[in-house]
PDB file of C-alpha atoms in Angstrom:
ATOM      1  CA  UNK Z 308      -9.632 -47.955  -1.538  1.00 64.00           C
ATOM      2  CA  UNK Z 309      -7.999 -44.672   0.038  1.00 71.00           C
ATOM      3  CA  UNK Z 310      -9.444 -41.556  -1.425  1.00 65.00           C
ATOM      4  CA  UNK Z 311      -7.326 -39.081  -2.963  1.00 65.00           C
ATOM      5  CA  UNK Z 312      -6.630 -35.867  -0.396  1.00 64.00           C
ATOM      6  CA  UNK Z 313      -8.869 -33.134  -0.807  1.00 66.00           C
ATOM      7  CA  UNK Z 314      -7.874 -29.325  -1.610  1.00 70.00           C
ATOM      8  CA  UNK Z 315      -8.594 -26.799   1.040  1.00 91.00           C
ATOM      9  CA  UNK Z 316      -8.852 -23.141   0.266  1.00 91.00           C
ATOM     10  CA  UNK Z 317      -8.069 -20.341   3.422  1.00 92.00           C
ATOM     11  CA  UNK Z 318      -9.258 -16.674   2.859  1.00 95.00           C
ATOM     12  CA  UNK Z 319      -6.745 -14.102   1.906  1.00 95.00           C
ATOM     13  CA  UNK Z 320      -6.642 -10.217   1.781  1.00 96.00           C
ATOM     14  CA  UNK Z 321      -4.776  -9.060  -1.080  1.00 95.00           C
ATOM     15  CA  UNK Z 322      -2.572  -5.894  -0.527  1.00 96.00           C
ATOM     16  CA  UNK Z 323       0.008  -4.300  -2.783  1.00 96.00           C
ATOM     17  CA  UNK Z 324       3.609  -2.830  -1.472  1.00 94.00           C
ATOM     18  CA  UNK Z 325       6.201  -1.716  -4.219  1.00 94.00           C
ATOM     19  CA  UNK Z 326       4.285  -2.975  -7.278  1.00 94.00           C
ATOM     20  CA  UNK Z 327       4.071  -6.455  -5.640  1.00 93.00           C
ATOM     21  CA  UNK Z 328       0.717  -7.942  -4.535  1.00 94.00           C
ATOM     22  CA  UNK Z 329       0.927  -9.737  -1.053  1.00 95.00           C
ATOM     23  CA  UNK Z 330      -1.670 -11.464   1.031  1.00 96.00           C
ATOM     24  CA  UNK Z 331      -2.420 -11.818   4.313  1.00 95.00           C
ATOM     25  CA  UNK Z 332      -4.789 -14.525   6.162  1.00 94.00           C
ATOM     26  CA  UNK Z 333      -7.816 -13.047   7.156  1.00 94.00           C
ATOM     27  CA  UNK Z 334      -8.251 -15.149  10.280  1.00 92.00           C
ATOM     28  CA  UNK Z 335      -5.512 -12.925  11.813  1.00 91.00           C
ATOM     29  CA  UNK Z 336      -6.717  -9.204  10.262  1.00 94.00           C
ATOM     30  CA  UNK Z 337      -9.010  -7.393  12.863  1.00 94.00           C
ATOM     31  CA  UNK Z 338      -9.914  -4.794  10.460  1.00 94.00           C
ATOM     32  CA  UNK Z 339      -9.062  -2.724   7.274  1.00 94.00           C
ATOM     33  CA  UNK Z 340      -9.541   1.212   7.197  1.00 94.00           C
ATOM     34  CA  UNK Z 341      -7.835   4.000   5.365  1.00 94.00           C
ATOM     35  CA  UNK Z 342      -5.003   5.593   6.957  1.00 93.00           C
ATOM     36  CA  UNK Z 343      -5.480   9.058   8.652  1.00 88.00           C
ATOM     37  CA  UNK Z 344      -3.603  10.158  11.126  1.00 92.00           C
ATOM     38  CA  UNK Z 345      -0.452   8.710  12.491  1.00 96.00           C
ATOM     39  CA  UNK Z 346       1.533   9.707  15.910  1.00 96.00           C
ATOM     40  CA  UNK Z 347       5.027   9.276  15.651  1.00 95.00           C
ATOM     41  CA  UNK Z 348       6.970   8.129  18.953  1.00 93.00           C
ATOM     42  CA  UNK Z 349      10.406   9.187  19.872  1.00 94.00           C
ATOM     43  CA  UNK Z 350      13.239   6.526  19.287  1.00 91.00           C
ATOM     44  CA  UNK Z 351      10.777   4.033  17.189  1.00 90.00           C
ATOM     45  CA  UNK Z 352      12.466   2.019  14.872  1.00 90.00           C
ATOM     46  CA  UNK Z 353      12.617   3.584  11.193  1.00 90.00           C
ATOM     47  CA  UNK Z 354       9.385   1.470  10.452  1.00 91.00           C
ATOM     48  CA  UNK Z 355       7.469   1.964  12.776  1.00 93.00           C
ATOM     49  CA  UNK Z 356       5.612   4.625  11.749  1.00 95.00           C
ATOM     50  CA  UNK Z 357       3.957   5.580  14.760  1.00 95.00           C
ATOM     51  CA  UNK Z 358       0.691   4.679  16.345  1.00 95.00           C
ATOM     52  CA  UNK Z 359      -2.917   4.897  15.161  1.00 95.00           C
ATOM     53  CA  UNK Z 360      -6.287   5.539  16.822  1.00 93.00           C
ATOM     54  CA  UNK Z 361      -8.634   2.643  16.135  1.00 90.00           C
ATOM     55  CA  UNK Z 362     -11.701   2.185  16.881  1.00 89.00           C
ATOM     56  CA  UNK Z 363     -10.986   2.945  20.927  1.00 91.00           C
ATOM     57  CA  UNK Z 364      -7.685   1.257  20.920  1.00 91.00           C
ATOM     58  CA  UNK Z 365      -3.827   2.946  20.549  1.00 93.00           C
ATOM     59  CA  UNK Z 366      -2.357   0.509  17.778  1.00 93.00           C
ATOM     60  CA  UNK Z 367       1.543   0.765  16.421  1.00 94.00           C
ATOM     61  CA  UNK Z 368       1.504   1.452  12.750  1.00 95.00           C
ATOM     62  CA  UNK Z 369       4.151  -0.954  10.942  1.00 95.00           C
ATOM     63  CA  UNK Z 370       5.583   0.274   7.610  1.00 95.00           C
ATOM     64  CA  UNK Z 371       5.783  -2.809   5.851  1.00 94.00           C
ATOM     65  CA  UNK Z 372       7.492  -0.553   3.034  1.00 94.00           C
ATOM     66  CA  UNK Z 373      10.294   0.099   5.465  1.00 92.00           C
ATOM     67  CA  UNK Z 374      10.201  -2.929   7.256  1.00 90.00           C
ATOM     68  CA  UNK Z 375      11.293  -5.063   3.939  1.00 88.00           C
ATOM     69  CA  UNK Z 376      13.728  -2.160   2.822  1.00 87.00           C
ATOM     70  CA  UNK Z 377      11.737  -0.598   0.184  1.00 91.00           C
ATOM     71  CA  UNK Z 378      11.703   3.189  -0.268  1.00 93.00           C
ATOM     72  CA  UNK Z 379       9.200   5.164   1.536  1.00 92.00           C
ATOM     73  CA  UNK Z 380       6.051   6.915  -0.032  1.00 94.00           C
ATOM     74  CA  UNK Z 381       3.944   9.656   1.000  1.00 95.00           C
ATOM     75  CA  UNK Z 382       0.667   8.506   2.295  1.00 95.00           C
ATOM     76  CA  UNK Z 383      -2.188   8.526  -0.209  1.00 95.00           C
ATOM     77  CA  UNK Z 384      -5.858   7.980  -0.517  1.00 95.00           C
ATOM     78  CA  UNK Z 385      -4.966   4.380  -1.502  1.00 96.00           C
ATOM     79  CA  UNK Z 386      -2.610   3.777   1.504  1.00 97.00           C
ATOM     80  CA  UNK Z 387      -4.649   1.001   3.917  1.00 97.00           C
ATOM     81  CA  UNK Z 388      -3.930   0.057   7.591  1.00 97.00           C
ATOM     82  CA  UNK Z 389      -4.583  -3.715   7.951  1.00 96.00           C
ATOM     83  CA  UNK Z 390      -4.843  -4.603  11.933  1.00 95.00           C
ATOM     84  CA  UNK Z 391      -4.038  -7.613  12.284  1.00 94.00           C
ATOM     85  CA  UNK Z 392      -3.598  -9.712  15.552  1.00 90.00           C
ATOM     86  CA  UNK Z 393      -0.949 -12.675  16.677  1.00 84.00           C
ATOM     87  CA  UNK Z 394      -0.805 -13.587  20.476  1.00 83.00           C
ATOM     88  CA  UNK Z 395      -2.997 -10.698  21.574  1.00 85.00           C
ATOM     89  CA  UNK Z 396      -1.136  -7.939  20.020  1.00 86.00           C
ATOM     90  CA  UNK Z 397      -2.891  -5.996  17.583  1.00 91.00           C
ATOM     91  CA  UNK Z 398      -0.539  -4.409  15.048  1.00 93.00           C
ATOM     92  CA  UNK Z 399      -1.051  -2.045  12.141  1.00 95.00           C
ATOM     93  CA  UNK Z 400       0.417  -2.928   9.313  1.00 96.00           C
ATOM     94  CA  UNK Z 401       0.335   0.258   6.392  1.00 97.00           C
ATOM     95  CA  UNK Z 402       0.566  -1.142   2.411  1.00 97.00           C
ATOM     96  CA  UNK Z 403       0.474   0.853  -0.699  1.00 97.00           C
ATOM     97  CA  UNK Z 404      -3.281  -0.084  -1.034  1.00 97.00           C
ATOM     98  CA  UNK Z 405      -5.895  -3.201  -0.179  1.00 94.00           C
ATOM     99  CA  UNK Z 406      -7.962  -4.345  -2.706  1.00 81.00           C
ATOM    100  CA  UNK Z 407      -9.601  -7.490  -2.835  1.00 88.00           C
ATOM    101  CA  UNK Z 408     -10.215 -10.982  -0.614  1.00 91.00           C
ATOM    102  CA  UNK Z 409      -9.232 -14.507  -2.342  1.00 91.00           C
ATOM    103  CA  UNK Z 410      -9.401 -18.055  -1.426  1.00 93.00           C
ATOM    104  CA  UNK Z 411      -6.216 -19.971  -2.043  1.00 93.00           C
ATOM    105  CA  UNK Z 412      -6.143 -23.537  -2.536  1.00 91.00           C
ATOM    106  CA  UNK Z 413      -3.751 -25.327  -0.424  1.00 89.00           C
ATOM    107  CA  UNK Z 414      -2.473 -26.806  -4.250  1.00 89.00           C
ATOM    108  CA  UNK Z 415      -1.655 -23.359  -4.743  1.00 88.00           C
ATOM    109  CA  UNK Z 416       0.670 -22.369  -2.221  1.00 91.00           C
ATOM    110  CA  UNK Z 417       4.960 -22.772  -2.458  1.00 89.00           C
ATOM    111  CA  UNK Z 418       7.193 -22.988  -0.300  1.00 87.00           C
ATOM    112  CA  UNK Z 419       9.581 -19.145  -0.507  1.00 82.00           C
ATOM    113  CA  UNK Z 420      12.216 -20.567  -2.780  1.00 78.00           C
ATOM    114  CA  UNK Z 421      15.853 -20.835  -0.787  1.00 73.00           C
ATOM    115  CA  UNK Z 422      17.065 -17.658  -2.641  1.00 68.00           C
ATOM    116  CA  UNK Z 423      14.804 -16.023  -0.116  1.00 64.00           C
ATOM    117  CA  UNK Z 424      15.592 -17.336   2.765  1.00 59.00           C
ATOM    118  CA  UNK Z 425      17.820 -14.648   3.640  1.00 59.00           C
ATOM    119  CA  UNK Z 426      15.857 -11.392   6.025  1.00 56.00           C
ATOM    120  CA  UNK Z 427      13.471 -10.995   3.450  1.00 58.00           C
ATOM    121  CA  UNK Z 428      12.138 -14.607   2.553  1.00 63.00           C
ATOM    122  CA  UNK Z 429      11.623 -14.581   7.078  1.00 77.00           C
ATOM    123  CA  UNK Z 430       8.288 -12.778   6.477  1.00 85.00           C
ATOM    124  CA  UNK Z 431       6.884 -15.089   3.939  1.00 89.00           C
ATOM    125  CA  UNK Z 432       4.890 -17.973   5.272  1.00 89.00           C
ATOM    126  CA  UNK Z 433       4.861 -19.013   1.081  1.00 91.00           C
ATOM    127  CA  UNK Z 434       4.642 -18.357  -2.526  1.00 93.00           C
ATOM    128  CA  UNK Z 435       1.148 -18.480  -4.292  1.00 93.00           C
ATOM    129  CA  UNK Z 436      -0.291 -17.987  -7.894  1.00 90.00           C
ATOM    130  CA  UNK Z 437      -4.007 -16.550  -8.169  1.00 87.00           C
ATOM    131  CA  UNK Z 438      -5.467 -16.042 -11.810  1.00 85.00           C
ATOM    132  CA  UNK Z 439      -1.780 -15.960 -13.789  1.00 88.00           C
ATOM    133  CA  UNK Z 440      -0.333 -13.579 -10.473  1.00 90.00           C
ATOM    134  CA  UNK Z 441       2.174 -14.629  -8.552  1.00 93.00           C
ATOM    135  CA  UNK Z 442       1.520 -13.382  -4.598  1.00 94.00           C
ATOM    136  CA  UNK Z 443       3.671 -13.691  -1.989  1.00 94.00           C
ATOM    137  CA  UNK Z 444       1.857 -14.898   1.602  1.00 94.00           C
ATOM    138  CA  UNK Z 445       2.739 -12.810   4.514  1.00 93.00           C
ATOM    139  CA  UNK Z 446       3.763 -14.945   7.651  1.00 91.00           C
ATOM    140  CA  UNK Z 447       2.401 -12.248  10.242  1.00 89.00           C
ATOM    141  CA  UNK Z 448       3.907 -13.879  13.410  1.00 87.00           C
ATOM    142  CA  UNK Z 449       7.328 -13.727  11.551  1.00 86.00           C
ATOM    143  CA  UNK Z 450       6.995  -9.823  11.214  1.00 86.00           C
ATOM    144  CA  UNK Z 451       5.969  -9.371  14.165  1.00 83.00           C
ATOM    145  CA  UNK Z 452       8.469 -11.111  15.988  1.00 75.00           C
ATOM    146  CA  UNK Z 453      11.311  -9.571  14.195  1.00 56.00           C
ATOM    147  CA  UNK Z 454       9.551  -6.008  14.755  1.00 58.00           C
ATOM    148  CA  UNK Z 455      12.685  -5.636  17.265  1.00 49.00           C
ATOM    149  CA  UNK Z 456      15.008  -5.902  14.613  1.00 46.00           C
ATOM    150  CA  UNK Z 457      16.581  -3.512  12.587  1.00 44.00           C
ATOM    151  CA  UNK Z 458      15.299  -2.789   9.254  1.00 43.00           C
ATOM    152  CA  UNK Z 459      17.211  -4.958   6.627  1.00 44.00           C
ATOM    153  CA  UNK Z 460      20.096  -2.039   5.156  1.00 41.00           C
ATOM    154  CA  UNK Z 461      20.456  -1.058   1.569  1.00 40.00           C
ATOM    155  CA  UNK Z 462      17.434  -0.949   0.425  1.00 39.00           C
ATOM    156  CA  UNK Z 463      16.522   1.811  -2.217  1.00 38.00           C
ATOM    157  CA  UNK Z 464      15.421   4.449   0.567  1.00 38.00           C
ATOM    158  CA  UNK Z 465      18.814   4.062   2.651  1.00 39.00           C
TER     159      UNK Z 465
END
């Protein structure tokens, strides 16, 4: 008799951008810290902020607001730089706020539906629901590896 499969569960960090809770893995996030100070560079692309002094280390500071064409918001006491790492680069990646680590069943997780699968469903790894939310799951290695691309146009802050 073959045993039915069993539900696993990874560990997420929830974070918020634009009134929309995300998560990220937390195998992959170095570190979570308010956001003080950041350094812009000359010629970055429009989100990338800047970089970030962290804990010894020079770290570029991702605007995941900009990177999925949202409109861009002044820093506040709630803004949170998640570092997160993917083939030894360390990124910063800055979100409206941070607030809370889940475990997801496997059961729980979509696929992005194919409505997404344009520039914006790229950075989603899949579509979850925790306690009646839907959250959309952050594929890090996808963000990163378009971070050479330009930021999607017409968003509400072009």
């Amino acid at each position: 008799m073959e045993l039915p499969p069993v539900a696993t569960s990874e560990p997420y960090i929830l974070f918020e951008l634009a009134g929309t809770p995300y998560a990220v893995p937390s195998a992959g996030v170095q570190r979570m810290e308010m956001l003080e100070h950041v350094t812009p560079v000359p010629n970055a692309p429009p989100f990338v902020d800047g970089v970030v002094f962290s804990r010894g280390r020079v770290v570029p500071a991702i605007n995941l607001r900009r990177r999925f064409g949202f409109e861009r918001v002044a820093y506040d006491l709630r803004t949170r730089l998640i570092v997160v790492t993917h083939a030894d680069r360390a990124v910063g990646l800055i979100v409206d706020s941070a607030r809370e680590f889940v475990s997801i069943s496997t059961d729980a997780v979509q696929p992005p539906p194919d409505a997404l699968a344009g520039t914006s469903g790229n950075y989603l790894s899949g579509i979850a629901t925790v306690a009646d939310r839907v959250v959309l799951l952050l594929d890090v290695s996808e963000v990163l590896k378009h971070a050479a691309d330009p930021a999607p146009a017409g968003g509400p802050g072009d």
